[in-house]
mmCIF file of C-alpha atoms in Angstrom:
data_model
loop_
_atom_site.group_PDB
_atom_site.id
_atom_site.type_symbol
_atom_site.label_atom_id
_atom_site.label_comp_id
_atom_site.label_asym_id
_atom_site.label_seq_id
_atom_site.Cartn_x
_atom_site.Cartn_y
_atom_site.Cartn_z
ATOM 1 C CA UNK A 27 -0.997 12.501 36.857
ATOM 2 C CA UNK A 28 0.904 15.154 35.200
ATOM 3 C CA UNK A 29 4.033 13.247 35.293
ATOM 4 C CA UNK A 30 2.281 10.302 33.582
ATOM 5 C CA UNK A 31 0.852 12.822 30.791
ATOM 6 C CA UNK A 32 3.933 14.517 30.153
ATOM 7 C CA UNK A 33 5.724 11.005 30.137
ATOM 8 C CA UNK A 34 3.061 9.739 27.526
ATOM 9 C CA UNK A 35 3.545 12.890 25.438
ATOM 10 C CA UNK A 36 7.539 12.569 25.338
ATOM 11 C CA UNK A 37 7.439 8.494 24.243
ATOM 12 C CA UNK A 38 4.873 9.804 21.416
ATOM 13 C CA UNK A 39 7.244 12.361 20.326
ATOM 14 C CA UNK A 40 10.141 10.178 20.357
ATOM 15 C CA UNK A 41 8.160 7.748 18.223
ATOM 16 C CA UNK A 42 6.820 10.547 15.767
ATOM 17 C CA UNK A 43 10.364 12.018 15.649
ATOM 18 C CA UNK A 44 11.812 8.839 14.505
ATOM 19 C CA UNK A 45 9.529 8.639 11.703
ATOM 20 C CA UNK A 46 10.095 12.458 10.565
ATOM 21 C CA UNK A 47 13.909 11.765 10.753
ATOM 22 C CA UNK A 48 13.315 8.894 8.159
ATOM 23 C CA UNK A 49 10.950 11.042 5.889
ATOM 24 C CA UNK A 50 14.117 13.467 5.391
ATOM 25 C CA UNK A 51 15.625 10.919 3.290
ATOM 26 C CA UNK A 52 12.890 11.090 0.869
ATOM 27 C CA UNK A 53 14.090 14.269 -0.269
ATOM 28 C CA UNK A 54 16.197 12.459 -3.005
ATOM 29 C CA UNK A 55 16.569 9.283 -4.882
ATOM 30 C CA UNK A 56 19.553 7.076 -4.273
ATOM 31 C CA UNK A 57 18.318 4.789 -6.800
ATOM 32 C CA UNK A 58 17.007 4.793 -10.088
ATOM 33 C CA UNK A 59 14.445 2.378 -11.723
ATOM 34 C CA UNK A 60 16.481 1.263 -14.593
ATOM 35 C CA UNK A 61 14.887 -0.102 -17.783
ATOM 36 C CA UNK A 62 17.080 -3.030 -18.700
ATOM 37 C CA UNK A 63 16.592 -5.690 -21.717
ATOM 38 C CA UNK A 64 13.352 -7.431 -21.061
ATOM 39 C CA UNK A 65 14.610 -10.881 -19.543
ATOM 40 C CA UNK A 66 11.996 -11.775 -16.723
ATOM 41 C CA UNK A 67 8.945 -13.791 -17.375
ATOM 42 C CA UNK A 68 5.559 -12.627 -15.479
ATOM 43 C CA UNK A 69 2.803 -14.150 -14.222
ATOM 44 C CA UNK A 70 0.065 -10.913 -13.536
ATOM 45 C CA UNK A 71 -2.334 -12.099 -11.119
ATOM 46 C CA UNK A 72 -5.634 -10.017 -10.619
ATOM 47 C CA UNK A 73 -7.742 -11.144 -7.406
ATOM 48 C CA UNK A 74 -11.420 -10.121 -8.102
ATOM 49 C CA UNK A 75 -14.767 -10.284 -6.291
ATOM 50 C CA UNK A 76 -17.864 -9.210 -8.205
ATOM 51 C CA UNK A 77 -16.005 -6.290 -10.231
ATOM 52 C CA UNK A 78 -17.743 -6.758 -13.644
ATOM 53 C CA UNK A 79 -17.775 -2.851 -13.743
ATOM 54 C CA UNK A 80 -14.197 -2.364 -13.872
ATOM 55 C CA UNK A 81 -12.590 -5.685 -14.922
ATOM 56 C CA UNK A 82 -12.604 -4.881 -18.232
ATOM 57 C CA UNK A 83 -10.541 -1.817 -18.291
ATOM 58 C CA UNK A 84 -7.992 -3.239 -16.422
ATOM 59 C CA UNK A 85 -7.341 -6.432 -18.563
ATOM 60 C CA UNK A 86 -7.704 -4.327 -21.529
ATOM 61 C CA UNK A 87 -4.935 -1.862 -20.105
ATOM 62 C CA UNK A 88 -2.806 -5.249 -18.855
ATOM 63 C CA UNK A 89 -2.832 -6.618 -22.608
ATOM 64 C CA UNK A 90 -1.326 -3.416 -23.777
ATOM 65 C CA UNK A 91 1.897 -3.073 -21.540
ATOM 66 C CA UNK A 92 5.039 -2.164 -23.037
ATOM 67 C CA UNK A 93 6.511 -5.299 -22.481
ATOM 68 C CA UNK A 94 7.020 -8.436 -24.908
ATOM 69 C CA UNK A 95 3.666 -10.176 -24.979
ATOM 70 C CA UNK A 96 5.499 -13.708 -24.880
ATOM 71 C CA UNK A 97 7.179 -12.663 -21.657
ATOM 72 C CA UNK A 98 3.828 -12.183 -19.444
ATOM 73 C CA UNK A 99 0.433 -13.701 -19.011
ATOM 74 C CA UNK A 100 -2.751 -12.351 -17.361
ATOM 75 C CA UNK A 101 -4.631 -14.266 -14.686
ATOM 76 C CA UNK A 102 -7.818 -13.612 -13.005
ATOM 77 C CA UNK A 103 -8.820 -15.276 -10.133
ATOM 78 C CA UNK A 104 -12.705 -14.717 -9.560
ATOM 79 C CA UNK A 105 -13.333 -15.428 -5.729
ATOM 80 C CA UNK A 106 -16.832 -16.423 -5.097
ATOM 81 C CA UNK A 107 -18.229 -14.057 -7.958
ATOM 82 C CA UNK A 108 -22.052 -13.933 -8.554
ATOM 83 C CA UNK A 109 -21.776 -11.382 -11.329
ATOM 84 C CA UNK A 110 -20.307 -11.452 -14.576
ATOM 85 C CA UNK A 111 -16.573 -10.804 -13.584
ATOM 86 C CA UNK A 112 -15.085 -14.276 -14.825
ATOM 87 C CA UNK A 113 -17.056 -13.705 -18.523
ATOM 88 C CA UNK A 114 -15.856 -10.356 -19.041
ATOM 89 C CA UNK A 115 -12.258 -11.181 -17.925
ATOM 90 C CA UNK A 116 -12.135 -14.288 -20.227
ATOM 91 C CA UNK A 117 -13.730 -12.115 -23.130
ATOM 92 C CA UNK A 118 -10.800 -9.530 -22.917
ATOM 93 C CA UNK A 119 -8.301 -12.557 -23.211
ATOM 94 C CA UNK A 120 -7.319 -13.282 -19.192
ATOM 95 C CA UNK A 121 -6.957 -17.007 -18.042
ATOM 96 C CA UNK A 122 -9.734 -17.399 -15.489
ATOM 97 C CA UNK A 123 -9.527 -19.200 -12.397
ATOM 98 C CA UNK A 124 -12.802 -19.498 -10.584
ATOM 99 C CA UNK A 125 -12.892 -20.083 -6.988
ATOM 100 C CA UNK A 126 -15.869 -20.901 -4.716
ATOM 101 C CA UNK A 127 -15.018 -21.124 -1.096
ATOM 102 C CA UNK A 128 -17.839 -19.841 1.563
ATOM 103 C CA UNK A 129 -15.355 -20.523 4.297
ATOM 104 C CA UNK A 130 -12.121 -19.376 3.422
ATOM 105 C CA UNK A 131 -13.076 -16.039 2.042
ATOM 106 C CA UNK A 132 -11.061 -13.118 1.234
ATOM 107 C CA UNK A 133 -7.978 -12.070 -0.922
ATOM 108 C CA UNK A 134 -5.235 -14.186 0.847
ATOM 109 C CA UNK A 135 -6.970 -17.264 0.089
ATOM 110 C CA UNK A 136 -7.518 -16.224 -3.432
ATOM 111 C CA UNK A 137 -4.075 -15.558 -4.043
ATOM 112 C CA UNK A 138 -3.022 -18.828 -2.230
ATOM 113 C CA UNK A 139 -5.191 -20.773 -4.905
ATOM 114 C CA UNK A 140 -4.003 -18.638 -7.775
ATOM 115 C CA UNK A 141 -0.447 -19.200 -7.039
ATOM 116 C CA UNK A 142 -0.901 -23.000 -6.627
ATOM 117 C CA UNK A 143 -2.961 -23.217 -9.814
ATOM 118 C CA UNK A 144 -0.138 -21.208 -11.609
ATOM 119 C CA UNK A 145 2.533 -23.107 -10.162
ATOM 120 C CA UNK A 146 1.075 -26.623 -11.313
ATOM 121 C CA UNK A 147 1.306 -25.390 -14.649
ATOM 122 C CA UNK A 148 4.861 -25.577 -14.968
ATOM 123 C CA UNK A 149 5.522 -22.314 -16.869
ATOM 124 C CA UNK A 150 8.991 -21.233 -15.787
ATOM 125 C CA UNK A 151 7.883 -17.463 -14.791
ATOM 126 C CA UNK A 152 10.445 -15.219 -12.696
ATOM 127 C CA UNK A 153 8.026 -13.325 -10.683
ATOM 128 C CA UNK A 154 4.313 -13.041 -10.122
ATOM 129 C CA UNK A 155 2.844 -9.551 -10.183
ATOM 130 C CA UNK A 156 -0.351 -8.824 -8.128
ATOM 131 C CA UNK A 157 -2.963 -6.092 -9.125
ATOM 132 C CA UNK A 158 -6.756 -5.301 -7.630
ATOM 133 C CA UNK A 159 -9.283 -5.484 -10.180
ATOM 134 C CA UNK A 160 -10.142 -1.599 -10.121
ATOM 135 C CA UNK A 161 -6.527 -0.786 -11.042
ATOM 136 C CA UNK A 162 -5.013 0.853 -13.871
ATOM 137 C CA UNK A 163 -1.234 0.122 -14.622
ATOM 138 C CA UNK A 164 1.550 2.360 -16.270
ATOM 139 C CA UNK A 165 2.719 1.080 -19.546
ATOM 140 C CA UNK A 166 6.433 0.796 -18.095
ATOM 141 C CA UNK A 167 5.323 -1.392 -14.942
ATOM 142 C CA UNK A 168 6.829 -4.452 -15.995
ATOM 143 C CA UNK A 169 9.670 -3.108 -17.657
ATOM 144 C CA UNK A 170 10.921 -1.225 -14.273
ATOM 145 C CA UNK A 171 9.989 -4.632 -12.407
ATOM 146 C CA UNK A 172 12.364 -6.342 -14.695
ATOM 147 C CA UNK A 173 15.292 -4.210 -13.917
ATOM 148 C CA UNK A 174 14.505 -4.650 -10.369
ATOM 149 C CA UNK A 175 14.553 -8.507 -10.616
ATOM 150 C CA UNK A 176 17.583 -8.447 -12.717
ATOM 151 C CA UNK A 177 19.261 -6.577 -9.713
ATOM 152 C CA UNK A 178 18.674 -9.436 -7.448
ATOM 153 C CA UNK A 179 15.292 -8.123 -5.718
ATOM 154 C CA UNK A 180 13.052 -10.412 -4.744
ATOM 155 C CA UNK A 181 10.037 -8.209 -3.624
ATOM 156 C CA UNK A 182 9.245 -5.070 -5.159
ATOM 157 C CA UNK A 183 6.469 -2.713 -4.464
ATOM 158 C CA UNK A 184 5.196 -0.078 -7.223
ATOM 159 C CA UNK A 185 4.043 3.488 -6.449
ATOM 160 C CA UNK A 186 0.472 3.396 -5.422
ATOM 161 C CA UNK A 187 -1.607 6.566 -7.162
ATOM 162 C CA UNK A 188 -5.194 7.194 -7.331
ATOM 163 C CA UNK A 189 -7.198 6.691 -10.619
ATOM 164 C CA UNK A 190 -10.217 8.838 -9.396
ATOM 165 C CA UNK A 191 -8.449 11.677 -7.174
ATOM 166 C CA UNK A 192 -10.911 14.613 -8.127
ATOM 167 C CA UNK A 193 -14.216 12.820 -7.112
ATOM 168 C CA UNK A 194 -14.747 13.868 -3.839
ATOM 169 C CA UNK A 195 -12.998 15.285 -0.709
ATOM 170 C CA UNK A 196 -12.379 11.909 0.534
ATOM 171 C CA UNK A 197 -10.454 10.777 -2.549
ATOM 172 C CA UNK A 198 -8.660 14.008 -2.550
ATOM 173 C CA UNK A 199 -7.258 13.483 1.008
ATOM 174 C CA UNK A 200 -6.567 10.158 0.144
ATOM 175 C CA UNK A 201 -4.490 10.983 -2.951
ATOM 176 C CA UNK A 202 -2.656 13.550 -0.766
ATOM 177 C CA UNK A 203 -2.000 10.805 1.828
ATOM 178 C CA UNK A 204 -0.636 8.255 -0.903
ATOM 179 C CA UNK A 205 1.632 10.953 -2.470
ATOM 180 C CA UNK A 206 3.175 12.054 0.772
ATOM 181 C CA UNK A 207 3.690 8.200 1.802
ATOM 182 C CA UNK A 208 5.176 7.230 -1.395
ATOM 183 C CA UNK A 209 7.711 10.216 -1.263
ATOM 184 C CA UNK A 210 8.525 10.503 2.611
ATOM 185 C CA UNK A 211 7.990 6.469 3.410
ATOM 186 C CA UNK A 212 8.328 4.420 0.905
ATOM 187 C CA UNK A 213 11.125 6.187 -1.155
ATOM 188 C CA UNK A 214 12.770 6.888 2.168
ATOM 189 C CA UNK A 215 12.937 3.437 3.627
ATOM 190 C CA UNK A 216 14.415 2.094 0.086
ATOM 191 C CA UNK A 217 17.118 4.771 0.357
ATOM 192 C CA UNK A 218 17.951 3.551 3.762
ATOM 193 C CA UNK A 219 18.023 0.045 3.184
ATOM 194 C CA UNK A 220 15.098 -0.682 5.281
ATOM 195 C CA UNK A 221 12.076 -2.903 4.241
ATOM 196 C CA UNK A 222 9.314 -0.771 2.537
ATOM 197 C CA UNK A 223 5.458 -1.653 2.970
ATOM 198 C CA UNK A 224 3.459 -3.743 0.801
ATOM 199 C CA UNK A 225 0.383 -2.108 -0.541
ATOM 200 C CA UNK A 226 -1.664 -5.104 -1.706
ATOM 201 C CA UNK A 227 -1.581 -4.318 -4.935
ATOM 202 C CA UNK A 228 1.153 -3.233 -7.717
ATOM 203 C CA UNK A 229 3.527 -5.845 -5.918
ATOM 204 C CA UNK A 230 6.065 -7.987 -8.042
ATOM 205 C CA UNK A 231 7.086 -11.306 -6.112
ATOM 206 C CA UNK A 232 9.856 -13.440 -7.023
ATOM 207 C CA UNK A 233 8.778 -17.058 -7.883
ATOM 208 C CA UNK A 234 11.942 -18.697 -6.366
ATOM 209 C CA UNK A 235 11.042 -16.731 -3.234
ATOM 210 C CA UNK A 236 7.315 -17.774 -3.200
ATOM 211 C CA UNK A 237 8.178 -21.300 -3.587
ATOM 212 C CA UNK A 238 10.630 -21.445 -1.118
ATOM 213 C CA UNK A 239 8.827 -19.579 1.560
ATOM 214 C CA UNK A 240 5.045 -20.307 0.455
ATOM 215 C CA UNK A 241 2.430 -17.622 0.554
ATOM 216 C CA UNK A 242 -0.087 -18.802 3.321
ATOM 217 C CA UNK A 243 -1.301 -15.363 4.131
ATOM 218 C CA UNK A 244 -5.023 -15.375 5.292
ATOM 219 C CA UNK A 245 -5.271 -12.225 7.698
ATOM 220 C CA UNK A 246 -7.191 -9.076 6.443
ATOM 221 C CA UNK A 247 -3.979 -7.382 5.833
ATOM 222 C CA UNK A 248 -2.179 -10.425 3.930
ATOM 223 C CA UNK A 249 0.295 -7.998 2.448
ATOM 224 C CA UNK A 250 1.578 -6.538 5.765
ATOM 225 C CA UNK A 251 1.812 -10.327 7.091
ATOM 226 C CA UNK A 252 3.497 -11.250 3.825
ATOM 227 C CA UNK A 253 6.158 -8.439 4.456
ATOM 228 C CA UNK A 254 6.699 -9.104 8.052
ATOM 229 C CA UNK A 255 7.089 -12.850 7.460
ATOM 230 C CA UNK A 256 9.584 -11.861 4.307
ATOM 231 C CA UNK A 257 11.667 -9.599 7.244
ATOM 232 C CA UNK A 258 12.091 -12.259 9.621
ATOM 233 C CA UNK A 259 13.732 -14.108 6.930
ATOM 234 C CA UNK A 260 15.996 -11.336 6.030
ATOM 235 C CA UNK A 261 14.201 -10.450 2.690
ATOM 236 C CA UNK A 262 13.101 -6.611 2.334
ATOM 237 C CA UNK A 263 10.452 -5.212 0.271
ATOM 238 C CA UNK A 264 12.079 -2.815 -2.319
ATOM 239 C CA UNK A 265 10.726 0.262 -4.009
ATOM 240 C CA UNK A 266 9.898 0.995 -7.452
ATOM 241 C CA UNK A 267 8.981 4.711 -7.461
ATOM 242 C CA UNK A 268 8.454 4.953 -11.337
ATOM 243 C CA UNK A 269 6.220 1.768 -11.860
ATOM 244 C CA UNK A 270 2.972 3.208 -11.013
ATOM 245 C CA UNK A 271 -0.345 1.516 -10.347
ATOM 246 C CA UNK A 272 -3.717 3.798 -10.103
ATOM 247 C CA UNK A 273 -6.318 2.450 -7.818
ATOM 248 C CA UNK A 274 -9.761 3.434 -7.016
ATOM 249 C CA UNK A 275 -10.346 5.086 -3.703
ATOM 250 C CA UNK A 276 -13.503 5.245 -1.804
ATOM 251 C CA UNK A 277 -16.108 7.922 -2.629
ATOM 252 C CA UNK A 278 -17.415 8.747 0.818
ATOM 253 C CA UNK A 279 -16.050 8.903 4.367
ATOM 254 C CA UNK A 280 -18.064 6.051 5.489
ATOM 255 C CA UNK A 281 -16.454 3.661 2.667
ATOM 256 C CA UNK A 282 -13.118 4.684 3.521
ATOM 257 C CA UNK A 283 -13.763 4.339 7.335
ATOM 258 C CA UNK A 284 -14.794 0.550 6.365
ATOM 259 C CA UNK A 285 -11.695 0.122 4.280
ATOM 260 C CA UNK A 286 -9.566 1.633 6.682
ATOM 261 C CA UNK A 287 -11.078 -0.243 9.940
ATOM 262 C CA UNK A 288 -10.544 -3.424 8.146
ATOM 263 C CA UNK A 289 -6.938 -2.476 7.670
ATOM 264 C CA UNK A 290 -6.427 -1.433 11.315
ATOM 265 C CA UNK A 291 -8.033 -4.760 12.111
ATOM 266 C CA UNK A 292 -5.637 -6.918 10.251
ATOM 267 C CA UNK A 293 -2.766 -4.377 11.298
ATOM 268 C CA UNK A 294 -3.273 -4.977 14.958
ATOM 269 C CA UNK A 295 -3.884 -8.852 14.348
ATOM 270 C CA UNK A 296 -0.537 -9.200 12.602
ATOM 271 C CA UNK A 297 1.344 -7.022 15.178
ATOM 272 C CA UNK A 298 0.033 -9.079 18.249
ATOM 273 C CA UNK A 299 1.532 -12.014 16.415
ATOM 274 C CA UNK A 300 4.630 -10.772 15.101
ATOM 275 C CA UNK A 301 5.986 -7.960 16.982
ATOM 276 C CA UNK A 302 7.738 -9.813 19.489
ATOM 277 C CA UNK A 303 9.411 -12.236 17.247
ATOM 278 C CA UNK A 304 10.764 -8.907 15.180
ATOM 279 C CA UNK A 305 12.199 -7.402 18.311
ATOM 280 C CA UNK A 306 13.926 -10.683 19.270
ATOM 281 C CA UNK A 307 15.186 -11.365 15.956
ATOM 282 C CA UNK A 308 16.707 -8.059 15.665
ATOM 283 C CA UNK A 309 18.346 -8.253 18.945
ATOM 284 C CA UNK A 310 19.830 -11.768 17.842
ATOM 285 C CA UNK A 311 20.965 -10.626 14.374
ATOM 286 C CA UNK A 312 21.741 -6.981 15.330
ATOM 287 C CA UNK A 313 19.640 -6.086 12.196
ATOM 288 C CA UNK A 314 18.318 -2.725 12.670
ATOM 289 C CA UNK A 315 15.640 -2.961 9.775
ATOM 290 C CA UNK A 316 13.769 -5.487 11.707
ATOM 291 C CA UNK A 317 13.575 -2.722 14.508
ATOM 292 C CA UNK A 318 12.286 -0.374 12.128
ATOM 293 C CA UNK A 319 9.729 -2.858 10.785
ATOM 294 C CA UNK A 320 8.670 -3.591 14.623
ATOM 295 C CA UNK A 321 8.314 0.125 14.943
ATOM 296 C CA UNK A 322 5.842 0.070 11.938
ATOM 297 C CA UNK A 323 3.720 -2.720 13.567
ATOM 298 C CA UNK A 324 2.939 -0.990 16.539
ATOM 299 C CA UNK A 325 1.917 2.065 14.840
ATOM 300 C CA UNK A 326 -1.738 1.400 15.358
ATOM 301 C CA UNK A 327 -1.171 1.456 19.161
ATOM 302 C CA UNK A 328 0.485 4.838 18.858
ATOM 303 C CA UNK A 329 -2.516 6.276 16.993
ATOM 304 C CA UNK A 330 -4.560 4.989 19.962
ATOM 305 C CA UNK A 331 -2.009 6.480 22.378
ATOM 306 C CA UNK A 332 -2.195 9.972 20.506
ATOM 307 C CA UNK A 333 -5.957 9.912 20.598
ATOM 308 C CA UNK A 334 -5.825 9.676 24.272
ATOM 309 C CA UNK A 335 -3.553 12.271 24.799
ATOM 310 C CA UNK A 336 -5.761 14.689 22.734
ATOM 311 C CA UNK A 337 -8.247 13.797 25.024
ATOM 312 C CA UNK A 338 -6.007 14.484 27.982
ATOM 313 C CA UNK A 339 -5.105 17.914 26.389
ATOM 314 C CA UNK A 340 -8.889 18.883 26.723
ATOM 315 C CA UNK A 341 -8.721 18.422 30.511
ATOM 316 C CA UNK A 342 -5.577 19.883 30.875
ATOM 317 C CA UNK A 343 -5.836 22.812 28.645
ATOM 318 C CA UNK A 344 -4.477 25.487 30.722
ATOM 319 C CA UNK A 345 -1.035 23.747 31.185
ATOM 320 C CA UNK A 346 -0.924 22.476 27.527
ATOM 321 C CA UNK A 347 -1.984 25.428 25.734
ATOM 322 C CA UNK A 348 -0.205 28.241 27.765
ATOM 323 C CA UNK A 349 1.961 28.836 24.499
ATOM 324 C CA UNK A 350 -0.664 28.804 21.737
ATOM 325 C CA UNK A 351 1.937 30.438 19.412
ATOM 326 C CA UNK A 352 4.194 27.097 19.296
ATOM 327 C CA UNK A 353 0.998 25.245 18.528
ATOM 328 C CA UNK A 354 -0.046 27.529 15.538
ATOM 329 C CA UNK A 355 3.607 27.309 14.155
ATOM 330 C CA UNK A 356 3.698 23.395 14.682
ATOM 331 C CA UNK A 357 0.418 23.183 12.595
ATOM 332 C CA UNK A 358 1.185 25.492 9.915
ATOM 333 C CA UNK A 359 4.856 24.020 9.527
ATOM 334 C CA UNK A 360 3.161 20.745 8.651
ATOM 335 C CA UNK A 361 1.566 22.280 5.567
ATOM 336 C CA UNK A 362 4.847 23.471 4.603
ATOM 337 C CA UNK A 363 6.150 19.951 4.965
ATOM 338 C CA UNK A 364 3.337 18.308 3.007
ATOM 339 C CA UNK A 365 3.789 20.918 0.262
ATOM 340 C CA UNK A 366 7.366 20.317 -0.196
ATOM 341 C CA UNK A 367 6.308 16.620 -0.757
ATOM 342 C CA UNK A 368 3.886 17.565 -3.285
ATOM 343 C CA UNK A 369 6.784 19.599 -5.117
ATOM 344 C CA UNK A 370 8.990 16.979 -5.161
ATOM 345 C CA UNK A 371 6.421 14.882 -6.716
ATOM 346 C CA UNK A 372 5.601 17.410 -9.450
ATOM 347 C CA UNK A 373 1.808 17.447 -8.933
ATOM 348 C CA UNK A 374 -0.249 20.004 -10.274
ATOM 349 C CA UNK A 375 -1.106 23.302 -8.568
ATOM 350 C CA UNK A 376 -4.807 22.212 -7.809
ATOM 351 C CA UNK A 377 -3.537 19.523 -5.582
ATOM 352 C CA UNK A 378 -2.057 21.993 -3.191
ATOM 353 C CA UNK A 379 -5.458 23.274 -2.138
ATOM 354 C CA UNK A 380 -6.571 19.750 -1.195
ATOM 355 C CA UNK A 381 -4.137 20.047 1.611
ATOM 356 C CA UNK A 382 -7.234 21.941 3.312
ATOM 357 C CA UNK A 383 -8.900 18.781 3.741
ATOM 358 C CA UNK A 384 -6.139 16.442 4.784
ATOM 359 C CA UNK A 385 -5.778 17.314 8.332
ATOM 360 C CA UNK A 386 -9.813 16.426 8.915
ATOM 361 C CA UNK A 387 -9.331 13.236 7.209
ATOM 362 C CA UNK A 388 -6.258 12.397 9.014
ATOM 363 C CA UNK A 389 -7.654 12.872 12.308
ATOM 364 C CA UNK A 390 -10.473 10.413 11.563
ATOM 365 C CA UNK A 391 -7.630 7.568 11.762
ATOM 366 C CA UNK A 392 -7.664 7.966 15.484
ATOM 367 C CA UNK A 393 -11.306 6.443 15.840
ATOM 368 C CA UNK A 394 -10.692 4.016 13.542
ATOM 369 C CA UNK A 395 -7.482 2.613 15.169
ATOM 370 C CA UNK A 396 -9.484 2.380 18.260
ATOM 371 C CA UNK A 397 -12.394 0.311 16.520
ATOM 372 C CA UNK A 398 -9.971 -1.591 14.309
ATOM 373 C CA UNK A 399 -8.161 -2.661 17.461
ATOM 374 C CA UNK A 400 -11.618 -3.737 19.288
ATOM 375 C CA UNK A 401 -12.584 -5.845 16.023
ATOM 376 C CA UNK A 402 -9.243 -7.142 15.606
ATOM 377 C CA UNK A 403 -10.208 -10.891 16.126
ATOM 378 C CA UNK A 404 -12.958 -10.284 13.319
ATOM 379 C CA UNK A 405 -11.649 -11.749 10.129
ATOM 380 C CA UNK A 406 -14.920 -11.222 8.104
ATOM 381 C CA UNK A 407 -13.785 -9.610 4.734
ATOM 382 C CA UNK A 408 -15.700 -6.290 4.067
ATOM 383 C CA UNK A 409 -15.800 -5.663 0.251
ATOM 384 C CA UNK A 410 -15.224 -2.129 -1.136
ATOM 385 C CA UNK A 411 -17.395 -1.340 -4.125
ATOM 386 C CA UNK A 412 -15.798 -0.554 -7.011
ATOM 387 C CA UNK A 413 -17.732 1.486 -9.762
ATOM 388 C CA UNK A 414 -15.197 4.074 -11.656
ATOM 389 C CA UNK A 415 -14.808 2.512 -15.067
ATOM 390 C CA UNK A 416 -11.920 4.715 -16.440
ATOM 391 C CA UNK A 417 -9.865 3.918 -19.306
ATOM 392 C CA UNK A 418 -5.973 4.338 -19.019
ATOM 393 C CA UNK A 419 -5.779 6.652 -21.982
ATOM 394 C CA UNK A 420 -8.546 9.118 -19.930
ATOM 395 C CA UNK A 421 -6.488 8.806 -16.786
ATOM 396 C CA UNK A 422 -5.094 12.447 -17.305
ATOM 397 C CA UNK A 423 -8.409 13.651 -16.731
ATOM 398 C CA UNK A 424 -8.883 12.433 -13.281
ATOM 399 C CA UNK A 425 -5.476 12.737 -11.575
ATOM 400 C CA UNK A 426 -3.611 16.044 -10.919
ATOM 401 C CA UNK A 427 -0.139 14.432 -11.378
ATOM 402 C CA UNK A 428 1.899 13.375 -14.396
ATOM 403 C CA UNK A 429 0.990 10.162 -15.977
ATOM 404 C CA UNK A 430 4.576 8.505 -16.368
ATOM 405 C CA UNK A 431 4.669 5.681 -18.918
ATOM 406 C CA UNK A 432 8.094 6.036 -19.970
ATOM 407 C CA UNK A 433 8.587 3.713 -22.566
ATOM 408 C CA UNK A 434 11.166 0.681 -22.586
ATOM 409 C CA UNK A 435 14.021 1.197 -25.238
#
């Protein structure tokens, strides 16, 4: 039994050590987000389901981006809405597409509908940018995406920030999680030439690439499925560190639990369908970026594996904790490392105190992974209620980081 236990611990340690090594490449920025003369034409797509409380602030924000107005249009796909989302979006100047389909429900289907509708209009867009209805967007977002597109990148993910970080201990923990992920995961992957992770919002997709390969994403994690499909075609997700999107985070543990459970359902479903293909294609093409992509896909399984080992620790207490000082040093060294990440992102001092909540929140991922795996075949979309109607000009009151709206020259 001990051989099996310590063997499992070894594999878990190797897996997490791999991602620790990758995180070291987030200590610097290899590439800058260049602001180049505006040349790309954008279709901005907002997927919305009963978002009347927040849609107006986003559309107003999008209409005021620091990019030539003749080079972008704002579309809202009101998906099975039963409130005033469509009317409010139209009132603020967006082009509204209403969709009613009680069988094929969810964001993936809504985006498929929106993309096809936009392409049929015959407008020569270069890229589509996707946002959620509860978002706020930095003024320089399109200017930065224009620079990435002109460099030849096909899929670009913007920096996912939090618009309501101060609200509860859950939003504070999620804020910490996203800041660290952006720095030590996304930026690191981009520096190494690996594919970054799509976040479902703040995404910029080349129209030429979309038309060639199609969208067709209908899982609960359409972003993960699309990035995996793109990687199989040797198209990497790139990273725009200065193009910020401010997302509303769940206020309570239960809301966050339901949202993350949906992510784990979708993640394990996508992993089951694609991880074998990625490994085989990586071997065939000798492409390590595909190995890295496959390593990310199996993350929920290692979370569950970690949970089982923690339970094993309880039953093998004498053997595992005969050197308690090592465990103490390991625990506190994580806080130092996380603190370095916050320092690199220049967050305010109050955010460092929020690290005290973060380990508790992180532990809740373990049961979420088990439940998500058990429900992986359930594709029923669980909507997250959004109520924080915050205006872009008031963002500085709600987040501890710097509002970077660097203007295009």
